[in-house]
CSV table of C-alpha atoms and ligand atoms in Angstrom, one decimal:
chain,number,residue,atom,x,y,z
A,1,MET,CA,0.0,0.0,0.0
A,2,ASN,CA,1.3,3.5,-0.9
A,3,ASN,CA,1.8,6.1,1.8
A,4,PHE,CA,-1.2,8.4,2.2
A,5,GLU,CA,-2.6,11.3,4.1
A,6,PHE,CA,-6.4,11.5,4.3
A,7,LYS,CA,-8.6,14.3,5.6
A,8,ASN,CA,-12.2,14.7,4.6
A,9,PRO,CA,-13.7,17.5,6.7
A,10,THR,CA,-17.3,17.4,5.2
A,11,LYS,CA,-20.0,16.6,7.8
A,12,ILE,CA,-22.7,14.3,6.4
A,13,ILE,CA,-26.2,14.7,7.7
A,14,PHE,CA,-28.1,11.7,6.3
A,15,GLY,CA,-31.7,10.7,6.4
A,16,LYS,CA,-35.4,11.5,6.2
A,17,ASP,CA,-36.5,15.1,6.7
A,18,GLN,CA,-33.0,16.4,7.5
A,19,ILE,CA,-33.2,19.5,5.3
A,20,SER,CA,-34.6,21.4,8.3
A,21,ARG,CA,-31.2,21.0,9.9
A,22,LEU,CA,-30.0,23.9,7.7
A,23,ALA,CA,-31.5,26.2,10.4
A,24,VAL,CA,-28.8,25.2,12.9
A,25,GLU,CA,-25.9,24.1,10.8
A,26,ILE,CA,-25.3,27.4,8.9
A,27,PRO,CA,-23.4,29.9,11.1
A,28,THR,CA,-25.7,32.4,12.6
A,29,ASN,CA,-25.8,35.9,11.0
A,30,SER,CA,-24.5,34.5,7.7
A,31,LYS,CA,-25.6,36.2,4.5
A,32,VAL,CA,-26.6,33.2,2.4
A,33,LEU,CA,-26.8,32.8,-1.4
A,34,VAL,CA,-28.9,29.8,-2.3
A,35,LEU,CA,-27.8,28.3,-5.7
A,36,TYR,CA,-29.9,25.9,-7.7
A,37,GLY,CA,-30.5,24.6,-11.2
A,38,GLY,CA,-33.3,24.7,-13.8
A,39,GLY,CA,-36.1,24.6,-11.3
A,40,SER,CA,-36.8,21.0,-10.3
A,41,ILE,CA,-36.5,22.0,-6.7
A,42,LYS,CA,-39.5,24.4,-7.1
A,43,SER,CA,-41.8,21.6,-8.2
A,44,ASN,CA,-40.7,18.8,-5.9
A,45,GLY,CA,-40.9,20.7,-2.6
A,46,ILE,CA,-37.2,20.9,-1.9
A,47,TYR,CA,-37.1,24.7,-2.4
A,48,ASP,CA,-39.8,25.2,0.1
A,49,GLN,CA,-38.1,23.0,2.7
A,50,VAL,CA,-34.9,24.9,2.2
A,51,MET,CA,-36.5,28.4,2.4
A,52,THR,CA,-38.4,27.5,5.5
A,53,ALA,CA,-35.3,26.3,7.2
A,54,LEU,CA,-33.5,29.5,6.3
A,55,GLU,CA,-36.1,31.8,7.7
A,56,SER,CA,-33.8,33.3,10.3
A,57,PHE,CA,-31.1,34.2,7.8
A,58,GLU,CA,-30.7,37.0,5.3
A,59,VAL,CA,-31.1,35.0,2.0
A,60,LEU,CA,-30.6,35.7,-1.7
A,61,GLU,CA,-31.0,33.2,-4.4
A,62,PHE,CA,-29.5,32.4,-7.8
A,63,GLY,CA,-31.2,29.9,-10.0
A,64,GLY,CA,-30.6,28.6,-13.6
A,65,ILE,CA,-27.2,26.8,-13.2
A,66,PRO,CA,-27.5,24.4,-16.1
A,67,ALA,CA,-26.4,20.7,-16.2
A,68,ASN,CA,-22.6,20.8,-17.0
A,69,PRO,CA,-22.3,24.1,-15.1
A,70,GLU,CA,-21.6,26.9,-17.5
A,71,TYR,CA,-18.9,29.4,-16.8
A,72,ALA,CA,-20.8,32.4,-18.3
A,73,VAL,CA,-23.8,31.7,-15.9
A,74,LEU,CA,-21.5,31.3,-12.9
A,75,MET,CA,-19.9,34.7,-13.6
A,76,LYS,CA,-23.3,36.3,-13.1
A,77,ALA,CA,-23.6,34.5,-9.8
A,78,LEU,CA,-20.1,35.8,-8.9
A,79,GLU,CA,-21.4,39.4,-9.4
A,80,VAL,CA,-24.2,38.7,-6.9
A,81,ILE,CA,-21.8,37.3,-4.4
A,82,LYS,CA,-19.5,40.3,-4.6
A,83,SER,CA,-22.1,43.1,-4.8
A,84,HIS,CA,-24.1,41.7,-1.8
A,85,ASN,CA,-21.1,40.7,0.3
A,86,ILE,CA,-22.4,37.1,0.5
A,87,ASP,CA,-20.5,35.1,3.1
A,88,PHE,CA,-22.0,31.6,2.8
A,89,LEU,CA,-23.0,29.6,-0.3
A,90,LEU,CA,-25.7,26.9,-0.2
A,91,ALA,CA,-25.9,24.6,-3.3
A,92,VAL,CA,-29.2,22.9,-3.6
A,93,GLY,CA,-28.9,20.4,-6.5
A,94,GLY,CA,-26.9,17.7,-8.2
A,95,GLY,CA,-23.3,17.6,-9.3
A,96,SER,CA,-23.7,20.6,-11.6
A,97,VAL,CA,-25.0,23.0,-9.0
A,98,ILE,CA,-22.5,21.8,-6.4
A,99,ASP,CA,-19.6,22.0,-8.8
A,100,GLY,CA,-20.7,25.5,-9.9
A,101,THR,CA,-20.8,26.5,-6.2
A,102,LYS,CA,-17.3,25.1,-5.7
A,103,PHE,CA,-16.1,27.3,-8.6
A,104,LEU,CA,-17.8,30.3,-7.0
A,105,SER,CA,-16.3,29.5,-3.6
A,106,ALA,CA,-12.9,29.7,-5.2
A,107,ALA,CA,-13.6,32.6,-7.5
A,108,ALA,CA,-15.0,34.7,-4.7
A,109,LEU,CA,-11.6,34.8,-3.0
A,110,PHE,CA,-9.5,34.8,-6.2
A,111,ASN,CA,-7.0,37.6,-6.5
A,112,GLY,CA,-6.0,37.4,-10.1
A,113,ASP,CA,-7.5,39.3,-13.1
A,114,ASP,CA,-9.6,36.5,-14.7
A,115,PRO,CA,-11.2,33.7,-12.8
A,116,TRP,CA,-10.9,31.4,-15.9
A,117,GLU,CA,-7.3,31.1,-14.7
A,118,ILE,CA,-8.6,28.8,-11.9
A,119,LEU,CA,-9.7,26.4,-14.6
A,120,GLU,CA,-6.9,27.0,-17.0
A,121,THR,CA,-4.1,26.4,-14.5
A,122,GLY,CA,-5.9,23.8,-12.4
A,123,LYS,CA,-3.8,25.0,-9.4
A,124,PRO,CA,-5.1,23.5,-6.1
A,125,ILE,CA,-7.5,25.8,-4.3
A,126,LEU,CA,-6.4,26.1,-0.6
A,127,LYS,CA,-9.2,28.4,0.6
A,128,GLY,CA,-12.7,29.2,-0.6
A,129,LEU,CA,-15.8,31.0,0.6
A,130,PRO,CA,-17.6,28.6,3.0
A,131,PHE,CA,-20.4,26.6,1.4
A,132,ALA,CA,-22.7,23.6,2.1
A,133,THR,CA,-24.9,21.4,0.0
A,134,VAL,CA,-28.4,19.9,-0.1
A,135,LEU,CA,-27.9,17.0,-2.5
A,136,THR,CA,-30.9,16.4,-4.8
A,137,LEU,CA,-29.3,13.8,-7.2
A,138,PRO,CA,-27.0,11.0,-6.1
A,139,ALA,CA,-24.3,10.5,-8.7
A,140,THR,CA,-21.1,12.5,-8.6
A,141,GLY,CA,-19.9,12.4,-5.0
A,142,SER,CA,-19.4,16.1,-5.2
A,143,GLU,CA,-21.2,16.6,-1.9
A,144,MET,CA,-18.3,15.0,-0.1
A,145,ASN,CA,-15.2,15.8,-2.2
A,146,SER,CA,-13.3,18.8,-3.2
A,147,GLY,CA,-13.3,18.6,-7.0
A,148,ALA,CA,-15.4,20.3,-9.6
A,149,VAL,CA,-15.9,20.2,-13.4
A,150,ILE,CA,-16.9,23.4,-15.2
A,151,THR,CA,-17.9,23.9,-18.8
A,152,ARG,CA,-17.3,27.0,-21.0
A,153,MET,CA,-19.4,26.6,-24.1
A,154,GLU,CA,-18.1,29.4,-26.2
A,155,ILE,CA,-14.7,27.6,-26.4
A,156,LYS,CA,-16.2,24.0,-26.1
A,157,GLU,CA,-14.0,23.3,-23.0
A,158,LYS,CA,-14.8,21.3,-19.9
A,159,ARG,CA,-12.1,21.7,-17.2
A,160,ILE,CA,-11.5,20.2,-13.8
A,161,MET,CA,-10.5,22.1,-10.7
A,162,GLY,CA,-10.4,21.6,-6.9
A,163,GLY,CA,-8.2,21.5,-3.8
A,164,PRO,CA,-8.4,21.1,-0.1
A,165,GLY,CA,-10.2,24.4,0.3
A,166,LEU,CA,-13.2,23.2,-1.6
A,167,TYR,CA,-14.8,20.6,0.7
A,168,PRO,CA,-18.4,21.4,1.6
A,169,GLU,CA,-18.7,22.4,5.3
A,170,PHE,CA,-21.6,20.0,5.5
A,171,SER,CA,-23.9,18.1,3.1
A,172,ILE,CA,-27.5,17.1,3.7
A,173,LEU,CA,-28.5,13.8,2.1
A,174,ASP,CA,-32.2,13.0,2.3
A,175,PRO,CA,-32.9,9.9,0.2
A,176,GLN,CA,-36.5,11.1,-0.2
A,177,VAL,CA,-35.3,13.6,-2.9
A,178,ILE,CA,-34.9,10.7,-5.3
A,179,GLN,CA,-38.7,10.3,-5.7
A,180,SER,CA,-38.8,13.1,-8.3
A,181,ILE,CA,-35.7,12.3,-10.3
A,182,PRO,CA,-36.4,11.3,-13.9
A,183,GLN,CA,-35.4,7.7,-14.8
A,184,ARG,CA,-32.7,9.0,-17.1
A,185,GLN,CA,-30.9,10.8,-14.3
A,186,ILE,CA,-31.2,7.9,-11.9
A,187,ALA,CA,-29.6,5.7,-14.5
A,188,ASN,CA,-26.9,8.3,-15.0
A,189,GLY,CA,-26.2,8.4,-11.3
A,190,ILE,CA,-25.8,4.7,-11.0
A,191,ALA,CA,-23.5,4.6,-14.1
A,192,ASP,CA,-21.4,7.5,-12.9
A,193,ALA,CA,-20.9,6.1,-9.4
A,194,PHE,CA,-20.1,2.7,-10.8
A,195,THR,CA,-17.4,4.2,-13.0
A,196,HIS,CA,-16.0,6.3,-10.2
A,197,VAL,CA,-15.3,3.1,-8.3
A,198,MET,CA,-13.8,1.5,-11.4
A,199,GLU,CA,-11.4,4.4,-12.1
A,200,GLN,CA,-9.9,4.0,-8.6
A,201,TYR,CA,-9.9,0.2,-8.6
A,202,MET,CA,-9.4,-1.1,-12.1
A,203,THR,CA,-5.6,-0.8,-12.3
A,204,TYR,CA,-3.2,-3.6,-11.1
A,205,PRO,CA,-3.0,-5.7,-8.0
A,206,THR,CA,-1.2,-3.8,-5.2
A,207,GLY,CA,-2.2,-6.0,-2.2
A,208,ALA,CA,-4.5,-3.3,-0.8
A,209,ILE,CA,-7.1,-5.8,0.4
A,210,LEU,CA,-9.4,-3.4,2.2
A,211,GLN,CA,-9.5,-0.9,-0.6
A,212,ASP,CA,-10.3,-3.7,-3.1
A,213,HIS,CA,-13.1,-5.1,-0.9
A,214,LEU,CA,-14.6,-1.6,-0.3
A,215,ALA,CA,-14.6,-0.9,-4.0
A,216,GLU,CA,-16.1,-4.3,-4.9
A,217,SER,CA,-18.8,-3.9,-2.2
A,218,ILE,CA,-19.9,-0.5,-3.6
A,219,LEU,CA,-20.1,-2.0,-7.1
A,220,GLN,CA,-22.1,-5.0,-5.8
A,221,THR,CA,-24.4,-2.6,-3.9
A,222,LEU,CA,-25.0,-0.5,-7.0
A,223,VAL,CA,-25.7,-3.7,-9.1
A,224,GLU,CA,-28.1,-4.9,-6.4
A,225,VAL,CA,-30.1,-1.7,-5.9
A,226,ALA,CA,-30.2,-0.5,-9.5
A,227,PRO,CA,-33.2,-2.5,-10.7
A,228,VAL,CA,-35.1,-1.8,-7.4
A,229,ILE,CA,-34.6,2.0,-7.5
A,230,LEU,CA,-35.3,2.3,-11.2
A,231,LYS,CA,-38.6,0.4,-10.7
A,232,ASP,CA,-39.6,2.3,-7.6
A,233,PRO,CA,-37.8,5.6,-6.6
A,234,THR,CA,-40.0,5.8,-3.5
A,235,ASP,CA,-38.4,2.6,-2.1
A,236,TYR,CA,-36.6,4.4,0.8
A,237,ASN,CA,-34.3,1.5,1.6
A,238,ALA,CA,-33.1,1.3,-2.0
A,239,ALA,CA,-32.9,5.1,-2.2
A,240,SER,CA,-30.7,5.2,0.9
A,241,ASN,CA,-28.3,2.5,-0.3
A,242,PHE,CA,-28.1,4.1,-3.7
A,243,MET,CA,-27.4,7.6,-2.3
A,244,TRP,CA,-24.8,6.5,0.2
A,245,SER,CA,-23.0,4.3,-2.4
A,246,CYS,CA,-22.7,7.3,-4.7
A,247,THR,CA,-21.1,9.4,-2.0
A,248,MET,CA,-18.8,6.6,-0.9
A,249,ALA,CA,-17.7,6.0,-4.5
A,250,LEU,CA,-16.0,9.4,-4.7
A,251,ASN,CA,-15.3,10.8,-1.2
A,252,GLY,CA,-11.7,9.9,-1.4
A,253,LEU,CA,-11.8,6.8,0.9
A,254,ILE,CA,-11.5,3.9,-1.5
A,255,GLY,CA,-8.7,5.7,-3.5
A,256,GLN,CA,-6.3,6.1,-0.6
A,257,GLY,CA,-3.0,4.2,-0.9
A,258,VAL,CA,-3.7,2.8,-4.3
A,259,PRO,CA,-3.1,3.9,-7.9
A,260,SER,CA,-5.9,5.3,-9.9
A,261,ASP,CA,-6.7,5.6,-13.6
A,262,TRP,CA,-9.3,8.4,-14.5
A,263,ALA,CA,-8.6,8.2,-18.2
A,264,ILE,CA,-12.3,7.3,-18.9
A,265,HIS,CA,-13.3,10.5,-17.3
A,266,MET,CA,-10.7,12.6,-19.1
A,267,MET,CA,-11.9,11.2,-22.5
A,268,GLY,CA,-15.6,11.4,-21.4
A,269,HIS,CA,-15.3,15.1,-20.6
A,270,GLU,CA,-14.3,15.7,-24.2
A,271,LEU,CA,-17.4,14.0,-25.5
A,272,THR,CA,-19.5,16.3,-23.2
A,273,ALA,CA,-17.6,19.3,-24.4
A,274,LEU,CA,-18.0,18.4,-28.0
A,275,TYR,CA,-21.6,17.0,-28.1
A,276,GLY,CA,-23.2,17.8,-24.8
A,277,ILE,CA,-23.7,14.1,-24.0
A,278,ASP,CA,-24.7,13.5,-20.3
A,279,HIS,CA,-21.5,13.0,-18.2
A,280,ALA,CA,-22.4,9.4,-17.1
A,281,ARG,CA,-23.3,8.4,-20.7
A,282,THR,CA,-19.9,9.5,-21.9
A,283,LEU,CA,-18.4,7.1,-19.4
A,284,ALA,CA,-20.6,4.3,-20.5
A,285,ILE,CA,-19.4,4.9,-24.1
A,286,ILE,CA,-15.7,5.0,-23.2
A,287,ALA,CA,-15.3,2.5,-20.4
A,288,PRO,CA,-15.9,-0.8,-22.4
A,289,SER,CA,-13.4,0.3,-25.1
A,290,HIS,CA,-10.9,1.5,-22.5
A,291,TYR,CA,-10.8,-1.8,-20.7
A,292,ARG,CA,-10.8,-3.8,-23.9
A,293,TYR,CA,-7.9,-1.7,-25.2
A,294,ASN,CA,-5.9,-2.0,-22.0
A,295,VAL,CA,-6.9,-5.6,-21.2
A,296,GLU,CA,-3.3,-6.8,-21.1
A,297,SER,CA,-2.1,-4.3,-18.4
A,298,LYS,CA,-5.4,-4.6,-16.4
A,299,LYS,CA,-6.2,-8.3,-16.8
A,300,GLU,CA,-5.4,-9.4,-13.2
A,301,LYS,CA,-7.6,-6.8,-11.7
A,302,LEU,CA,-10.3,-7.2,-14.3
A,303,ALA,CA,-10.4,-11.0,-13.7
A,304,GLN,CA,-10.6,-10.3,-9.9
A,305,TYR,CA,-13.5,-8.0,-10.4
A,306,ALA,CA,-15.2,-10.5,-12.8
A,307,GLU,CA,-15.0,-13.2,-10.1
A,308,ARG,CA,-16.0,-11.1,-7.1
A,309,VAL,CA,-18.6,-8.8,-8.5
A,310,TRP,CA,-20.1,-11.0,-11.2
A,311,GLY,CA,-19.3,-14.5,-10.0
A,312,ILE,CA,-17.4,-15.5,-13.2
A,313,ASN,CA,-15.2,-18.4,-12.3
A,314,GLU,CA,-14.6,-20.1,-15.6
A,315,GLY,CA,-11.9,-19.5,-18.1
A,316,THR,CA,-8.4,-18.0,-18.2
A,317,THR,CA,-7.5,-14.7,-16.7
A,318,VAL,CA,-7.9,-12.9,-20.0
A,319,GLU,CA,-11.2,-14.7,-20.7
A,320,LYS,CA,-12.5,-13.7,-17.2
A,321,ALA,CA,-11.3,-10.1,-17.8
A,322,HIS,CA,-13.3,-9.9,-21.1
A,323,ALA,CA,-16.4,-11.5,-19.5
A,324,GLY,CA,-16.2,-8.9,-16.7
A,325,ILE,CA,-16.1,-6.1,-19.3
A,326,ASP,CA,-19.1,-7.6,-21.1
A,327,LYS,CA,-21.0,-7.7,-17.9
A,328,MET,CA,-20.3,-4.1,-17.2
A,329,GLU,CA,-21.5,-3.1,-20.7
A,330,ALA,CA,-24.6,-5.2,-20.2
A,331,PHE,CA,-25.2,-3.5,-16.8
A,332,PHE,CA,-25.1,-0.1,-18.5
A,333,HIS,CA,-27.6,-1.4,-21.1
A,334,SER,CA,-29.9,-2.7,-18.3
A,335,LEU,CA,-30.0,0.9,-17.1
A,336,GLY,CA,-31.2,2.0,-20.5
A,337,ILE,CA,-27.8,3.6,-21.3
A,338,LYS,CA,-26.4,3.1,-24.8
A,339,THR,CA,-22.6,2.4,-25.1
A,340,ARG,CA,-21.7,3.5,-28.6
A,341,LEU,CA,-20.9,7.1,-29.6
A,342,SER,CA,-22.7,6.7,-32.9
A,343,GLU,CA,-25.9,6.1,-30.9
A,344,TYR,CA,-25.7,9.6,-29.6
A,345,THR,CA,-24.5,11.7,-32.5
A,346,ALA,CA,-24.4,11.3,-36.3
A,347,GLU,CA,-21.2,13.4,-36.4
A,348,TYR,CA,-19.0,11.0,-34.6
A,349,SER,CA,-16.5,10.2,-37.4
A,350,GLY,CA,-13.9,12.9,-36.6
A,351,THR,CA,-14.1,12.6,-32.8
A,352,ALA,CA,-11.1,10.4,-32.1
A,353,GLY,CA,-8.8,12.8,-34.1
A,354,GLU,CA,-10.3,15.8,-32.3
A,355,VAL,CA,-9.7,14.2,-28.9
A,356,PHE,CA,-6.1,13.4,-30.0
A,357,ASN,CA,-5.6,17.1,-31.0
A,358,ARG,CA,-7.0,18.4,-27.7
A,359,PHE,CA,-4.9,16.2,-25.5
A,360,THR,CA,-1.8,17.0,-27.6
A,361,GLU,CA,-2.4,20.7,-27.5
A,362,ARG,CA,-2.8,20.6,-23.7
A,363,GLY,CA,0.5,18.8,-23.5
A,364,TRP,CA,-1.2,15.8,-21.7
A,365,LYS,CA,1.4,13.2,-22.3
A,366,GLY,CA,0.4,10.3,-20.1
A,367,LEU,CA,-3.0,9.2,-18.7
A,368,GLY,CA,-3.9,6.2,-16.7
A,369,GLU,CA,-2.3,4.5,-13.7
A,370,HIS,CA,1.1,4.2,-15.4
A,371,LYS,CA,0.9,7.7,-17.0
A,372,SER,CA,1.6,5.8,-20.2
A,373,LEU,CA,-1.6,6.3,-22.1
A,374,THR,CA,-0.7,8.7,-24.9
A,375,PRO,CA,-3.1,10.9,-26.9
A,376,SER,CA,-2.8,8.4,-29.7
A,377,ASP,CA,-4.0,5.6,-27.4
A,378,ALA,CA,-6.9,7.8,-26.5
A,379,GLU,CA,-7.6,8.3,-30.2
A,380,LYS,CA,-7.8,4.5,-30.7
A,381,ILE,CA,-10.0,4.0,-27.6
A,382,VAL,CA,-12.4,6.7,-28.7
A,383,GLU,CA,-12.5,5.2,-32.2
A,384,MET,CA,-13.2,1.7,-30.8
A,385,ALA,CA,-16.2,3.3,-29.0
A,386,TYR,CA,-17.8,4.6,-32.3
B,401,NZQ,O1,-31.5,21.7,-13.0
B,401,NZQ,P1,-32.7,21.1,-12.4
B,401,NZQ,O2,-34.0,21.6,-12.8
B,401,NZQ,O3,-32.5,21.0,-10.9
B,401,NZQ,O4,-32.7,19.5,-12.9
B,401,NZQ,C1,-31.6,18.7,-12.7
B,401,NZQ,C2,-30.8,18.5,-14.0
B,401,NZQ,O5,-31.6,18.7,-15.1
B,401,NZQ,C3,-32.2,17.3,-12.5
B,401,NZQ,N1,-32.4,17.0,-11.0
B,401,NZQ,C4,-31.5,17.1,-10.0
B,401,NZQ,N2,-32.1,16.7,-8.9
B,401,NZQ,C5,-33.4,16.4,-9.2
B,401,NZQ,C6,-33.6,16.6,-10.5
B,401,NZQ,N3,-34.8,16.4,-11.1
B,401,NZQ,C7,-35.8,16.0,-10.4
B,401,NZQ,N4,-35.7,15.8,-9.0
B,401,NZQ,C8,-34.5,16.0,-8.4
B,401,NZQ,N5,-34.4,15.7,-7.1
B,401,NZQ,O6,-31.2,16.4,-12.9
B,401,NZQ,C9,-30.5,17.0,-14.0
B,401,NZQ,C10,-29.0,16.7,-14.0
B,401,NZQ,O7,-28.4,17.3,-12.9
B,401,NZQ,P2,-26.8,17.4,-12.8
B,401,NZQ,O8,-26.5,18.1,-11.5
B,401,NZQ,O9,-26.3,18.0,-14.0
B,401,NZQ,O10,-26.4,15.9,-12.7
B,401,NZQ,P3,-25.2,15.2,-12.0
B,401,NZQ,O11,-25.4,15.1,-10.5
B,401,NZQ,O12,-25.1,13.9,-12.7
B,401,NZQ,O13,-23.9,16.1,-12.3
B,401,NZQ,C11,-23.2,16.1,-13.4
B,401,NZQ,C12,-22.1,17.1,-13.4
B,401,NZQ,O14,-21.1,16.7,-12.4
B,401,NZQ,C13,-19.8,16.6,-12.9
B,401,NZQ,C14,-20.1,16.2,-14.4
B,401,NZQ,O15,-19.0,16.4,-15.2
B,401,NZQ,C15,-21.3,17.1,-14.7
B,401,NZQ,O16,-20.9,18.4,-15.1
B,401,NZQ,N6,-19.0,15.7,-12.1
B,401,NZQ,C16,-18.6,16.1,-10.9
B,401,NZQ,C17,-17.7,15.4,-10.2
B,401,NZQ,C18,-17.2,15.9,-8.9
B,401,NZQ,N7,-17.4,17.1,-8.5
B,401,NZQ,O17,-16.6,15.1,-8.1
B,401,NZQ,C19,-17.3,14.0,-10.5
B,401,NZQ,C20,-18.0,13.5,-11.7
B,401,NZQ,O18,-17.2,12.5,-12.3
B,401,NZQ,C21,-18.5,14.4,-12.7
B,401,NZQ,O19,-17.5,14.8,-13.6
B,402,ZN,ZN1,-18.1,10.9,-13.0
């Protein structure tokens, strides 16, 4: 096991009817900006619960943060923060609203000329304006990590940022919020969380027994609850397990002391930037090809996963590895998620070359656990996913 230091300061408040806890968790006398997305919180009752809990605070609101949070929209929210001397941000939403809020937390204290630098340089953010979240969509784990992904449509870029200063102060996770989530987004959440685990686990054997078992148990839980929650989002037990699995998949814990990959996400972000495909679906497009392309270097771990998660005990190591990849692809299909780029856009033919160019221009030489995946490997993987 590699050396590691681990500190996750986010307090989790989990369970039924916990949104009311905002009243006591936000520091008294805070001037709060409530940030949200396209309005789902107004029709499902979450907005009312939040506003009732915030009655004793001075509150402003900023709605309209779109999926794949858009830089231009966030810059308008930044003006509100600055002109009203906001000192506490409250994200009420899924990964997009939470990530947008993380950017704002950093941008509010940024000293340079242009906040785009935060995303261009990717320098770790050591301090941000305090913020908390009310999670409305389990998927990204953003409610308990310090990363964010921001889109700037005018230049078709989707960039990552983060740092130890960007953990939420606290996050409220009420599994009842799942009841109003459309099937498509529930499926996305399951696929995203599944891939988060895979990116931290599907590398090579390192003898980190606990990390392996933790990762495998999250995958197994997602596989077990997926059909239940898709059939009945009001099933509180399934909703709780789904929600906590998504948080555990990317709160840092399972990735400590082990190598990680993240190449699927890096390629997937390009597909969102180019075609606006939902984040989770880009992962379902890339993951099968990525693992098939890299089967030689990942075969031991792929076979272990095939055995432990899917019960595949027959065949050679490579055969088991391939069977495990097939199972993963079938799992995405069972969620109603297509796994070929050509099923999402008719203009797919130049994509692999475009991804190669973008990675090369950015000087990204090596992706993956060995930092050995070149832009030309990425090109081949994307092409395999057509
Ligand atoms: O905008 P509203 O009207 O609220 O509707 C949203 C949105 O259209 C809707 N929704 C959310 N909660 C709902 C609901 N509808 C009904 N009932 C509810 N309770 O769902 C739609 C999608 O929301 P979004 O926040 O975009 O989804 P998700 O949570 O999947 O977030 C995706 C974003 O997170 C980034 C992705 O790249 C993408 O930009 N990621 C962030 C990560 C992180 N910070 O750690 C890691 C991930 O790998 C990912 O990259
Ligand atoms: Zn993801």
